[in-house]
XYZ file of C-alpha atoms in Angstrom:
377
model
C 0.060 -0.105 -0.171
C 1.352 3.331 -1.088
C 0.917 7.112 0.286
C 1.566 10.249 -1.414
C 2.207 13.401 0.714
C 2.291 17.076 -0.344
C 4.909 18.970 1.320
C 4.133 22.648 2.139
C 5.970 25.196 0.374
C 7.973 25.762 3.224
C 10.246 22.536 2.451
C 13.363 23.031 2.129
C 15.732 22.415 -0.937
C 17.691 19.691 -1.479
C 21.358 20.787 -0.889
C 23.741 20.773 -4.088
C 24.961 17.243 -4.715
C 28.395 15.978 -6.483
C 27.858 13.533 -9.487
C 28.600 9.916 -8.828
C 28.455 7.326 -11.004
C 26.571 3.890 -10.453
C 30.016 1.677 -10.987
C 31.396 3.890 -7.661
C 28.011 3.345 -5.817
C 28.392 -0.328 -6.518
C 32.137 -0.906 -5.789
C 31.760 0.881 -2.616
C 28.451 -0.125 -1.386
C 27.410 4.048 -1.091
C 24.099 5.193 0.091
C 21.274 5.307 -1.261
C 22.074 2.200 -2.731
C 20.399 -1.154 -0.966
C 20.962 -3.703 -3.290
C 22.116 -4.593 -7.019
C 21.682 -7.714 -9.395
C 23.939 -8.323 -12.208
C 21.588 -9.998 -15.529
C 24.148 -11.185 -17.763
C 23.725 -11.552 -21.682
C 23.833 -14.308 -23.598
C 27.443 -14.964 -24.350
C 26.697 -17.117 -27.888
C 26.155 -14.189 -29.661
C 27.096 -14.322 -33.591
C 28.479 -11.446 -34.887
C 28.665 -12.054 -38.869
C 30.790 -9.962 -41.351
C 29.250 -7.944 -43.864
C 29.455 -8.944 -47.467
C 28.747 -5.697 -48.986
C 29.397 -3.808 -46.311
C 33.107 -4.530 -46.028
C 33.720 -3.132 -49.883
C 31.663 -0.186 -49.111
C 33.813 1.024 -45.723
C 36.829 0.083 -48.009
C 35.641 3.084 -50.741
C 35.966 5.375 -47.685
C 39.328 4.281 -46.417
C 37.707 2.784 -43.109
C 38.005 -0.474 -41.773
C 35.476 -2.746 -39.600
C 36.239 -2.257 -36.012
C 33.961 -5.479 -35.159
C 36.891 -7.367 -37.148
C 39.096 -6.073 -34.230
C 37.221 -5.472 -31.364
C 33.613 -7.541 -31.263
C 31.199 -6.079 -29.316
C 31.220 -7.949 -25.974
C 27.761 -8.982 -24.157
C 25.785 -6.158 -22.595
C 25.797 -5.898 -18.606
C 22.454 -5.137 -17.497
C 21.798 -4.128 -13.698
C 18.889 -4.243 -11.331
C 19.348 -1.554 -8.503
C 17.456 -1.079 -5.331
C 17.614 2.457 -3.820
C 16.180 4.234 -0.826
C 15.190 7.447 0.588
C 15.839 9.271 -3.329
C 15.066 12.349 -4.337
C 13.794 11.858 -8.320
C 13.584 14.743 -10.552
C 11.776 15.069 -13.585
C 9.943 12.781 -16.634
C 13.879 11.597 -17.311
C 14.527 10.133 -13.604
C 17.152 12.076 -12.609
C 18.068 10.286 -9.301
C 19.575 11.740 -5.627
C 20.242 11.070 -1.868
C 18.761 14.445 -1.290
C 21.652 15.255 0.336
C 25.055 15.137 -1.180
C 25.068 13.068 -4.276
C 23.404 12.669 -7.869
C 23.366 9.912 -9.673
C 25.575 10.883 -12.758
C 24.442 8.067 -15.076
C 20.767 9.405 -14.999
C 21.621 12.693 -16.394
C 22.598 11.289 -19.505
C 20.077 13.077 -21.872
C 18.890 15.515 -19.975
C 19.081 19.394 -19.509
C 18.745 21.521 -16.891
C 15.835 23.584 -18.726
C 13.963 20.581 -19.578
C 14.625 18.672 -16.476
C 14.546 21.384 -13.880
C 17.397 21.419 -12.104
C 20.544 23.582 -11.934
C 24.555 23.141 -12.417
C 26.294 24.840 -9.855
C 29.959 26.293 -9.741
C 32.183 23.108 -9.865
C 29.416 20.781 -11.390
C 27.516 20.189 -8.258
C 24.036 19.877 -9.075
C 20.661 21.127 -7.539
C 17.933 19.015 -7.914
C 15.293 21.340 -6.012
C 13.133 20.846 -3.533
C 10.727 17.468 -3.505
C 7.296 18.225 -3.396
C 5.770 15.026 -2.382
C 6.848 12.101 -0.544
C 5.579 8.899 -2.056
C 5.674 6.049 0.405
C 6.093 2.281 -0.874
C 8.723 0.334 -3.911
C 8.157 1.773 -6.675
C 9.590 0.763 -10.592
C 11.199 3.704 -12.458
C 10.023 3.669 -15.962
C 12.062 7.082 -16.363
C 14.901 8.160 -18.858
C 16.296 11.122 -20.957
C 15.374 11.827 -24.448
C 12.053 9.830 -24.357
C 10.712 11.221 -27.814
C 13.226 9.310 -29.380
C 11.633 5.811 -30.474
C 14.750 3.936 -29.514
C 15.258 5.979 -26.204
C 12.030 4.906 -25.262
C 11.450 1.635 -26.309
C 14.868 0.094 -26.081
C 16.617 1.933 -23.567
C 13.895 2.630 -21.372
C 11.122 0.209 -21.447
C 13.034 -2.768 -22.442
C 14.308 -2.568 -18.858
C 11.328 -4.337 -18.150
C 12.712 -7.546 -18.903
C 14.940 -8.074 -15.659
C 11.194 -8.171 -13.439
C 11.202 -11.277 -11.550
C 7.770 -12.515 -9.221
C 9.177 -11.441 -6.427
C 9.325 -7.514 -7.664
C 6.013 -8.215 -9.189
C 4.498 -8.822 -5.264
C 6.617 -6.464 -3.626
C 6.056 -3.167 -6.440
C 3.370 -0.425 -5.119
C 3.312 1.377 -8.056
C 5.141 2.828 -11.402
C 6.746 6.073 -11.969
C 6.108 6.848 -15.830
C 6.902 9.995 -18.025
C 4.123 12.434 -18.896
C 4.067 11.332 -22.658
C 3.373 13.868 -25.889
C 2.854 11.108 -28.308
C -0.106 8.360 -29.228
C 2.996 5.508 -29.814
C 4.329 6.424 -26.337
C 1.318 5.557 -24.784
C 0.635 2.374 -26.904
C 4.206 1.199 -25.637
C 3.497 1.867 -22.152
C 0.779 -0.289 -22.397
C 2.002 -2.542 -23.992
C 5.461 -3.311 -22.060
C 3.352 -3.088 -18.511
C 1.090 -5.846 -19.664
C 3.871 -7.767 -21.093
C 5.445 -7.655 -18.032
C 1.977 -8.220 -16.054
C 2.181 -4.836 -13.865
C -0.875 -3.231 -15.684
C -2.946 -3.124 -12.933
C -0.273 -1.405 -10.812
C -0.845 2.562 -9.562
C 1.047 4.824 -11.995
C 2.857 8.107 -11.030
C 2.843 10.685 -13.840
C 6.435 12.759 -13.927
C 6.522 15.774 -16.109
C 9.477 18.088 -16.453
C 9.196 20.162 -13.170
C 8.322 16.811 -10.973
C 10.267 16.543 -8.023
C 9.559 13.636 -5.344
C 11.165 12.120 -2.589
C 10.716 8.363 -2.709
C 10.812 5.478 0.309
C 12.170 2.940 -1.993
C 13.072 3.004 -5.679
C 13.383 -0.132 -8.179
C 15.573 0.997 -11.120
C 16.580 -1.448 -14.240
C 19.485 -0.077 -15.680
C 21.602 -1.206 -19.039
C 18.776 -2.771 -21.257
C 21.037 -0.439 -23.795
C 25.258 -0.060 -23.407
C 27.241 3.069 -23.597
C 27.655 2.389 -27.533
C 24.257 1.629 -28.267
C 24.070 -2.080 -28.050
C 21.006 -4.021 -26.587
C 21.086 -6.748 -24.097
C 19.881 -9.792 -25.943
C 17.169 -10.017 -23.065
C 15.599 -6.968 -23.454
C 15.457 -7.075 -27.268
C 13.425 -10.410 -26.767
C 10.949 -8.707 -24.457
C 9.855 -6.046 -27.055
C 9.824 -8.600 -29.438
C 7.227 -10.393 -27.733
C 5.999 -7.414 -25.766
C 1.577 -7.880 -25.568
C 0.198 -6.378 -28.333
C -2.038 -6.315 -31.376
C -0.353 -8.717 -33.826
C -2.792 -8.492 -37.097
C -1.934 -4.545 -37.813
C -3.006 -3.732 -41.017
C 0.363 -2.494 -42.679
C -1.194 -2.881 -46.334
C 2.667 -3.412 -47.260
C 4.417 -6.263 -49.092
C 7.494 -8.693 -47.786
C 10.020 -5.405 -49.349
C 9.732 -2.391 -47.594
C 12.005 0.592 -47.666
C 11.689 2.849 -44.699
C 11.310 6.216 -45.741
C 12.607 9.351 -43.628
C 11.788 11.989 -46.149
C 9.173 13.326 -43.136
C 12.458 13.936 -40.798
C 14.299 17.166 -41.032
C 16.956 15.339 -39.168
C 19.901 13.989 -41.156
C 18.264 14.214 -44.721
C 19.080 11.901 -47.374
C 19.350 14.348 -50.372
C 18.850 11.971 -52.750
C 15.946 10.128 -51.529
C 13.474 10.409 -54.298
C 15.925 8.793 -56.539
C 16.652 5.936 -54.260
C 13.036 5.636 -53.468
C 12.041 5.522 -57.190
C 14.913 2.785 -58.136
C 13.564 0.551 -55.256
C 9.943 0.995 -56.389
C 11.559 -0.639 -59.360
C 12.845 -3.436 -57.572
C 9.379 -4.285 -55.597
C 9.849 -2.022 -52.807
C 6.854 -0.395 -50.672
C 8.002 3.186 -49.089
C 6.788 3.280 -46.134
C 6.552 6.410 -43.650
C 6.403 4.790 -40.012
C 5.722 8.198 -38.508
C 2.175 7.762 -40.205
C 1.807 4.015 -38.493
C 0.864 2.962 -34.690
C 2.623 0.714 -33.007
C 0.745 -2.506 -34.054
C 1.114 -1.658 -37.998
C 4.696 -1.167 -37.213
C 4.577 -4.258 -35.663
C 3.390 -6.014 -38.382
C 5.260 -4.517 -41.381
C 8.428 -5.442 -39.971
C 7.269 -8.677 -38.988
C 6.065 -9.325 -42.401
C 9.140 -8.290 -44.272
C 11.534 -10.178 -45.885
C 14.034 -7.238 -47.030
C 14.447 -4.077 -45.562
C 16.081 -0.924 -46.753
C 16.531 1.768 -44.577
C 18.324 4.946 -43.817
C 19.907 4.859 -40.163
C 17.683 6.312 -37.789
C 15.238 4.892 -34.984
C 12.233 3.344 -36.966
C 15.198 0.630 -37.588
C 14.215 -0.344 -33.502
C 11.309 -2.140 -34.903
C 13.886 -4.811 -35.922
C 13.756 -6.628 -33.128
C 10.005 -7.820 -35.021
C 11.355 -9.700 -37.823
C 11.722 -13.116 -38.464
C 15.124 -14.598 -38.171
C 16.941 -14.269 -41.519
C 15.227 -11.230 -42.877
C 17.372 -9.270 -45.220
C 18.600 -5.432 -43.803
C 20.258 -3.231 -45.710
C 21.269 0.047 -43.722
C 22.447 3.244 -45.293
C 24.838 4.567 -42.891
C 26.892 8.245 -42.914
C 30.439 7.242 -43.389
C 31.339 9.882 -40.508
C 28.791 8.177 -38.330
C 29.354 4.507 -37.740
C 26.901 3.736 -35.375
C 26.437 -0.334 -35.148
C 23.373 -0.099 -32.474
C 21.320 -1.654 -35.139
C 23.721 -3.866 -36.759
C 23.832 -5.162 -32.934
C 20.238 -5.406 -33.089
C 20.081 -7.264 -35.914
C 22.772 -10.020 -35.052
C 20.916 -10.665 -31.628
C 17.938 -11.044 -33.405
C 19.609 -13.665 -36.017
C 19.098 -11.011 -38.707
C 20.881 -10.971 -42.141
C 22.478 -7.721 -41.790
C 24.551 -5.868 -44.442
C 25.070 -1.847 -44.650
C 25.947 0.744 -47.613
C 27.732 3.781 -46.529
C 26.714 7.316 -47.583
C 28.714 10.469 -47.878
C 27.881 12.738 -45.026
C 28.526 16.488 -44.728
C 29.661 16.221 -41.391
C 33.315 15.399 -40.706
C 32.673 14.266 -37.267
C 30.383 11.094 -35.757
C 28.072 14.474 -34.109
C 28.020 16.303 -37.116
C 26.934 13.329 -38.988
C 24.108 12.756 -36.640
C 22.309 15.675 -37.958
C 23.843 16.192 -41.147
C 22.656 16.031 -44.640
C 24.180 12.625 -46.426
C 24.241 11.261 -50.184
C 24.188 7.414 -50.997
C 25.308 5.891 -54.392
C 22.171 4.660 -55.679
C 23.933 1.462 -57.662
C 25.492 0.371 -54.571
C 22.264 0.339 -52.417
C 20.766 -1.947 -55.692
C 23.987 -4.014 -55.977
C 23.562 -4.924 -52.035
C 19.899 -6.296 -52.582
């Protein structure tokens, strides 16, 4: 049974706190960490070389880093914390006294999440306005408007929840949502975890609450963007409609012409050429979650520029052919890794980015050789 107490305005603010990593809390057994459990990844993961992708890398004078240092299994965690302050829909965590968990600041800003960065790097989370009793599960994370971040980095963390957790939880902290797909995914993921009946406390950017006990899954996706195989399997099996009417065939091109981020300059030419090979262009932003699930589940071949829509690769059948168009200065292999742990046939074609660094290539326009894409089919 949980209880929420609203504080009066005279409640004092939390003092400035020093950022500390989870790793330090675990190594030194520091408060507010009460206990933690490591969730190992599957060590037996096949990481096949790319057939066309190796040639494409060579054309840009690049080599495949996976041949030198293949990605290692992802380490996830289940963290049990007590007497913490939780700030905003991004779930920034502190002890209300001397520290804030630095990992929870990832993909947050003071402007959006309501905290202050003080001289010397100390963090002021502000005054909690409520005290929440009981043990609450946090489904809060930064950058929730990004499909990959929301689904795989955030909701997929539910794969660590077991029967003992379900019996002890008082409720779930969920972010205030902006889009319908976020609400669909929250319902599907909580249903898959068997947590639909629990009370929910909605956190906005202005929220700041004190929590008696916090259950915080962490590390479904690592710092390289590589997903834990258990997290991917959880999302693939999430309880949602399985027969959305995607109205497309088994060859799809994921169309990004509606996005202002990382535009593909010759996308019209590419889409037309692929249409001549039997591909249907799909605009995922016009589909609900069930339709996206059905679209990827039915596909035999997928061509797509690098983008968050490829999160839906979790729904593909083993052996599905995936060709990712990758800006040459970016080389973000998160979907290559996702394809590997879901047993997909992944390859890539590099495009020439207007950016010189990975940070620039994340946003800058790029252009691909259409004949290279067709040769990769």
